[in-house]
Short mmCIF file of C-alpha atoms in Angstrom, two decimals:
data_model
loop_
_atom_site.label_atom_id
_atom_site.label_comp_id
_atom_site.label_asym_id
_atom_site.label_seq_id
_atom_site.Cartn_x
_atom_site.Cartn_y
_atom_site.Cartn_z
CA GLY M 1 106.17 116.79 146.42
CA GLU M 2 107.83 120.57 147.47
CA ASN M 3 105.87 122.77 145.73
CA VAL M 4 108.53 126.43 144.80
CA GLU M 5 107.12 129.37 143.65
CA GLN M 6 108.66 132.66 142.14
CA HIS M 7 108.08 136.97 141.64
CA PRO M 8 108.63 138.13 139.99
CA SER M 9 108.57 137.10 136.00
CA THR M 10 110.38 139.69 135.72
CA LEU M 11 112.18 142.90 136.25
CA SER M 12 113.84 145.33 134.86
CA VAL M 13 115.61 147.89 137.39
CA GLN M 14 118.07 151.42 136.03
CA GLU M 15 121.11 149.88 136.43
CA GLY M 16 123.19 150.70 140.12
CA ASP M 17 119.56 149.74 141.20
CA SER M 18 118.90 147.29 143.44
CA ALA M 19 116.77 143.91 143.01
CA VAL M 20 115.04 141.85 144.33
CA ILE M 21 113.07 137.97 143.57
CA LYS M 22 111.31 136.37 146.29
CA CYS M 23 110.49 132.76 146.37
CA THR M 24 107.93 130.62 148.18
CA TYR M 25 108.19 126.43 149.21
CA SER M 26 105.85 124.61 150.67
CA ASP M 27 107.82 121.49 152.08
CA SER M 28 108.66 122.28 155.20
CA ALA M 29 111.79 119.54 154.75
CA SER M 30 113.65 121.22 152.21
CA ASN M 31 116.68 122.65 154.15
CA TYR M 32 118.93 123.72 150.52
CA PHE M 33 117.89 126.27 148.70
CA PRO M 34 119.99 127.76 145.69
CA TRP M 35 120.25 130.48 143.78
CA TYR M 36 121.23 129.60 140.03
CA LYS M 37 121.78 132.80 137.41
CA GLN M 38 121.05 131.54 133.41
CA GLU M 39 122.18 133.55 130.21
CA LEU M 40 120.83 132.24 126.89
CA GLY M 41 122.27 129.26 125.22
CA LYS M 42 123.96 128.41 128.79
CA GLY M 43 123.65 125.95 131.53
CA PRO M 44 123.04 127.57 135.15
CA GLN M 45 124.84 128.56 137.28
CA LEU M 46 125.17 127.85 141.01
CA ILE M 47 125.14 132.39 142.59
CA ILE M 48 124.81 131.40 146.02
CA ASP M 49 122.96 129.30 148.87
CA ILE M 50 121.13 129.18 152.64
CA ARG M 51 121.03 126.03 154.03
CA SER M 52 117.81 126.53 157.27
CA ASN M 53 119.92 126.60 160.07
CA VAL M 54 121.19 130.79 158.52
CA GLY M 55 118.75 133.07 158.03
CA GLU M 56 120.57 135.27 155.87
CA LYS M 57 123.93 134.71 154.18
CA LYS M 58 125.87 137.89 151.62
CA ASP M 59 128.68 137.64 149.26
CA GLN M 60 130.56 140.17 147.57
CA ARG M 61 127.00 142.62 145.69
CA ILE M 62 124.32 139.67 146.81
CA ALA M 63 122.54 138.49 149.49
CA VAL M 64 119.82 135.76 150.69
CA THR M 65 117.43 135.70 152.71
CA LEU M 66 115.35 132.67 154.85
CA ASN M 67 111.91 132.68 156.52
CA LYS M 68 111.70 129.48 157.95
CA THR M 69 108.70 130.04 159.40
CA ALA M 70 106.85 131.45 157.10
CA LYS M 71 108.95 129.29 153.88
CA HIS M 72 109.69 132.16 151.90
CA PHE M 73 113.54 133.40 150.59
CA SER M 74 114.62 135.94 148.69
CA LEU M 75 117.41 136.53 146.57
CA HIS M 76 119.08 140.31 146.84
CA ILE M 77 121.07 142.09 144.57
CA THR M 78 122.97 145.59 145.13
CA GLU M 79 124.29 147.55 142.32
CA THR M 80 123.27 146.12 139.78
CA GLN M 81 125.53 146.15 136.49
CA PRO M 82 124.44 145.53 132.93
CA GLU M 83 125.76 142.21 133.00
CA ASP M 84 123.92 141.57 135.91
CA SER M 85 121.28 140.61 132.96
CA ALA M 86 120.35 136.79 132.75
CA VAL M 87 117.65 134.66 134.21
CA TYR M 88 117.74 133.72 138.21
CA PHE M 89 116.14 130.81 139.36
CA CYS M 90 115.39 129.94 142.18
CA ALA M 91 115.31 125.98 144.10
CA ALA M 92 114.87 123.62 147.54
CA SER M 93 116.04 120.97 148.67
CA GLU M 94 116.23 117.79 151.38
CA ALA M 95 118.77 116.53 152.72
CA GLY M 96 121.22 119.22 151.97
CA GLY M 97 120.81 118.83 148.01
CA TYR M 98 121.00 115.91 147.52
CA GLN M 99 118.37 115.07 146.82
CA LYS M 100 115.99 116.36 143.59
CA VAL M 101 116.54 119.94 143.54
CA THR M 102 112.72 121.53 142.68
CA PHE M 103 113.11 125.00 140.34
CA GLY M 104 111.27 128.08 141.11
CA THR M 105 109.80 129.25 137.60
CA GLY M 106 112.68 131.81 137.13
CA THR M 107 112.60 135.60 136.50
CA LYS M 108 114.00 137.63 133.83
CA LEU M 109 116.10 140.27 134.93
CA GLN M 110 117.12 143.32 132.85
CA VAL M 111 119.60 145.83 134.50
CA ILE M 112 118.68 148.98 132.32
CA PRO M 113 122.59 150.94 131.61
CA GLY N 1 132.82 125.71 142.55
CA ALA N 2 132.95 122.28 139.88
CA VAL N 3 133.28 122.03 136.24
CA VAL N 4 130.59 119.52 134.41
CA SER N 5 131.02 119.44 131.16
CA GLN N 6 128.70 118.10 128.21
CA HIS N 7 129.11 117.48 124.92
CA PRO N 8 127.65 118.51 122.46
CA SER N 9 126.16 121.89 123.06
CA ARG N 10 124.34 121.80 119.56
CA VAL N 11 123.22 119.22 117.28
CA ILE N 12 120.61 118.54 114.69
CA CYS N 13 119.40 115.28 113.55
CA LYS N 14 116.91 113.33 111.49
CA SER N 15 113.93 112.34 112.98
CA GLY N 16 113.97 108.50 113.52
CA THR N 17 117.53 108.84 114.46
CA SER N 18 119.12 108.55 117.66
CA VAL N 19 121.35 111.35 119.66
CA LYS N 20 124.11 110.42 123.05
CA ILE N 21 124.71 112.98 125.04
CA GLU N 22 127.30 113.02 127.69
CA CYS N 23 127.90 114.45 130.83
CA ARG N 24 131.86 113.96 132.55
CA SER N 25 132.12 115.79 135.56
CA LEU N 26 136.15 116.99 135.60
CA ASP N 27 137.86 117.33 138.38
CA PHE N 28 135.32 115.75 140.67
CA GLN N 29 133.70 112.35 141.10
CA ALA N 30 129.78 112.65 140.79
CA THR N 31 127.92 109.14 141.89
CA THR N 32 124.33 111.36 141.01
CA MET N 33 124.35 113.34 138.65
CA PHE N 34 121.07 114.59 136.98
CA TRP N 35 119.67 115.81 133.77
CA TYR N 36 116.67 117.86 133.00
CA ARG N 37 115.17 119.55 129.94
CA GLN N 38 113.93 123.11 129.74
CA PHE N 39 111.76 124.78 127.39
CA PRO N 40 112.74 128.20 126.04
CA LYS N 41 111.16 131.01 128.17
CA GLN N 42 110.24 128.09 131.25
CA SER N 43 112.28 126.39 134.51
CA LEU N 44 114.26 123.11 133.70
CA MET N 45 111.75 120.25 133.98
CA LEU N 46 113.37 116.80 136.22
CA MET N 47 113.92 114.25 133.79
CA ALA N 48 115.82 111.38 136.40
CA THR N 49 118.53 110.99 138.25
CA SER N 50 121.66 108.76 137.38
CA ASN N 51 123.19 106.69 139.69
CA GLU N 52 126.57 105.22 138.85
CA GLY N 53 126.42 102.01 138.95
CA SER N 54 122.66 101.41 138.95
CA LYS N 55 119.30 102.11 137.55
CA ALA N 56 118.32 105.31 136.17
CA THR N 57 115.29 106.76 138.67
CA TYR N 58 112.45 108.64 135.88
CA GLU N 59 110.00 111.39 136.58
CA GLN N 60 106.67 110.24 136.90
CA GLY N 61 105.76 110.46 133.07
CA VAL N 62 109.30 110.24 131.28
CA GLU N 63 109.33 107.60 129.07
CA LYS N 64 112.44 105.45 129.89
CA ASP N 65 112.48 103.35 126.36
CA LYS N 66 112.71 106.78 124.99
CA PHE N 67 116.03 108.40 127.12
CA LEU N 68 118.00 105.84 127.84
CA ILE N 69 120.38 107.17 130.94
CA ASN N 70 123.81 105.28 131.23
CA HIS N 71 126.15 105.82 134.31
CA ALA N 72 128.96 103.33 133.47
CA SER N 73 131.70 105.67 135.46
CA LEU N 74 132.13 108.21 138.58
CA THR N 75 132.70 110.82 136.11
CA LEU N 76 130.34 110.61 133.12
CA SER N 77 126.41 110.00 132.65
CA THR N 78 125.35 109.57 128.92
CA LEU N 79 121.31 110.59 127.80
CA THR N 80 120.25 108.52 124.53
CA VAL N 81 117.19 110.34 122.54
CA THR N 82 115.89 107.01 121.09
CA SER N 83 113.90 107.11 117.55
CA ALA N 84 113.72 110.80 117.70
CA HIS N 85 110.84 112.62 116.78
CA PRO N 86 110.74 116.84 116.74
CA GLU N 87 108.33 117.20 119.59
CA ASP N 88 112.05 115.99 121.04
CA SER N 89 113.86 118.91 120.78
CA SER N 90 114.63 120.94 123.55
CA PHE N 91 117.35 122.37 125.59
CA TYR N 92 118.73 119.18 127.91
CA ILE N 93 121.58 120.02 130.74
CA CYS N 94 122.70 117.67 133.26
CA SER N 95 124.26 118.09 136.72
CA ALA N 96 126.40 116.33 138.96
CA LEU N 97 126.43 117.03 142.73
CA ASP N 98 130.12 117.40 144.50
CA GLU N 99 128.00 118.50 147.87
CA LYS N 100 126.08 121.00 145.54
CA LEU N 101 124.77 120.91 142.42
CA PHE N 102 126.76 121.92 138.86
CA PHE N 103 125.18 121.71 135.66
CA GLY N 104 126.11 121.72 131.75
CA SER N 105 126.44 124.04 129.48
CA GLY N 106 123.61 122.89 128.01
CA THR N 107 122.36 120.16 124.16
CA GLN N 108 120.48 122.08 122.09
CA LEU N 109 118.52 119.34 120.69
CA SER N 110 116.69 120.16 117.34
CA VAL N 111 114.94 117.39 115.46
CA LEU N 112 114.47 117.37 112.19
#
C-alpha cells in the first residue's frame, strides 16, 4: 500500500518568514495530494490540493509543488502569521481522492510573533 | 467547502457501555464516508470506509464487531463503539467525499 513520509515533524519560524513542509510517497499510482491543517481538538481542514497533471498550485500565501518523478510534494507558506500555527498533514490518494487517502505523520508548525 | 457535522464533540462513558457517534454531510450527499482514529500527537489512522446502503469495509486490525458502522442514508453515517473500554479512548474523526475529502470536527471519547 501507499506510504507517505513527512518532514520535519516540528517547525518553528518567525512571523513573516516562510515555512516549507516536505512529503514523499511510495505508490506511483497516487494522483491526488491534499494538504490539511488541524488545530488542537478539531478535525483537519483542507487548505490546498494538487493533482498529478499539475506541477504547482498557489492560493494566496499557500503553494504546493509536485515532482512526480521523484515522488515528492511540498507545502510552502509565505509571510507566516501566528494563526498559521497548527499541525499540517500531507496526504496521497489514487483515483483523484475517491479511494482512501493515506496521511503523512504531520508537522507541528509554530509561528513566533 | 462542503460541511461535515459530527456529534457529539466530547463524550465520557463508563467501561462496558456503548457510544454512538454521528457524522452528517450538511450540504451534499455522500455515498462514501470514512472513519478515522487519532491518538495524541499522531496522524490519522483509517478505521473503515462507510458506503451508503452496503456493509462497511474495515481496515486490517480493526474489529468490526466492536466498531459498528451504519450508513443508512446519503447524509448520515454512524460509528458505535460497543462495550467500550479505556483503551478505546481516543479522538474519532469522520470524513465525507464531495469531490474532495472534508472532515468533521471530531469526537473525543474518554472511557472511564
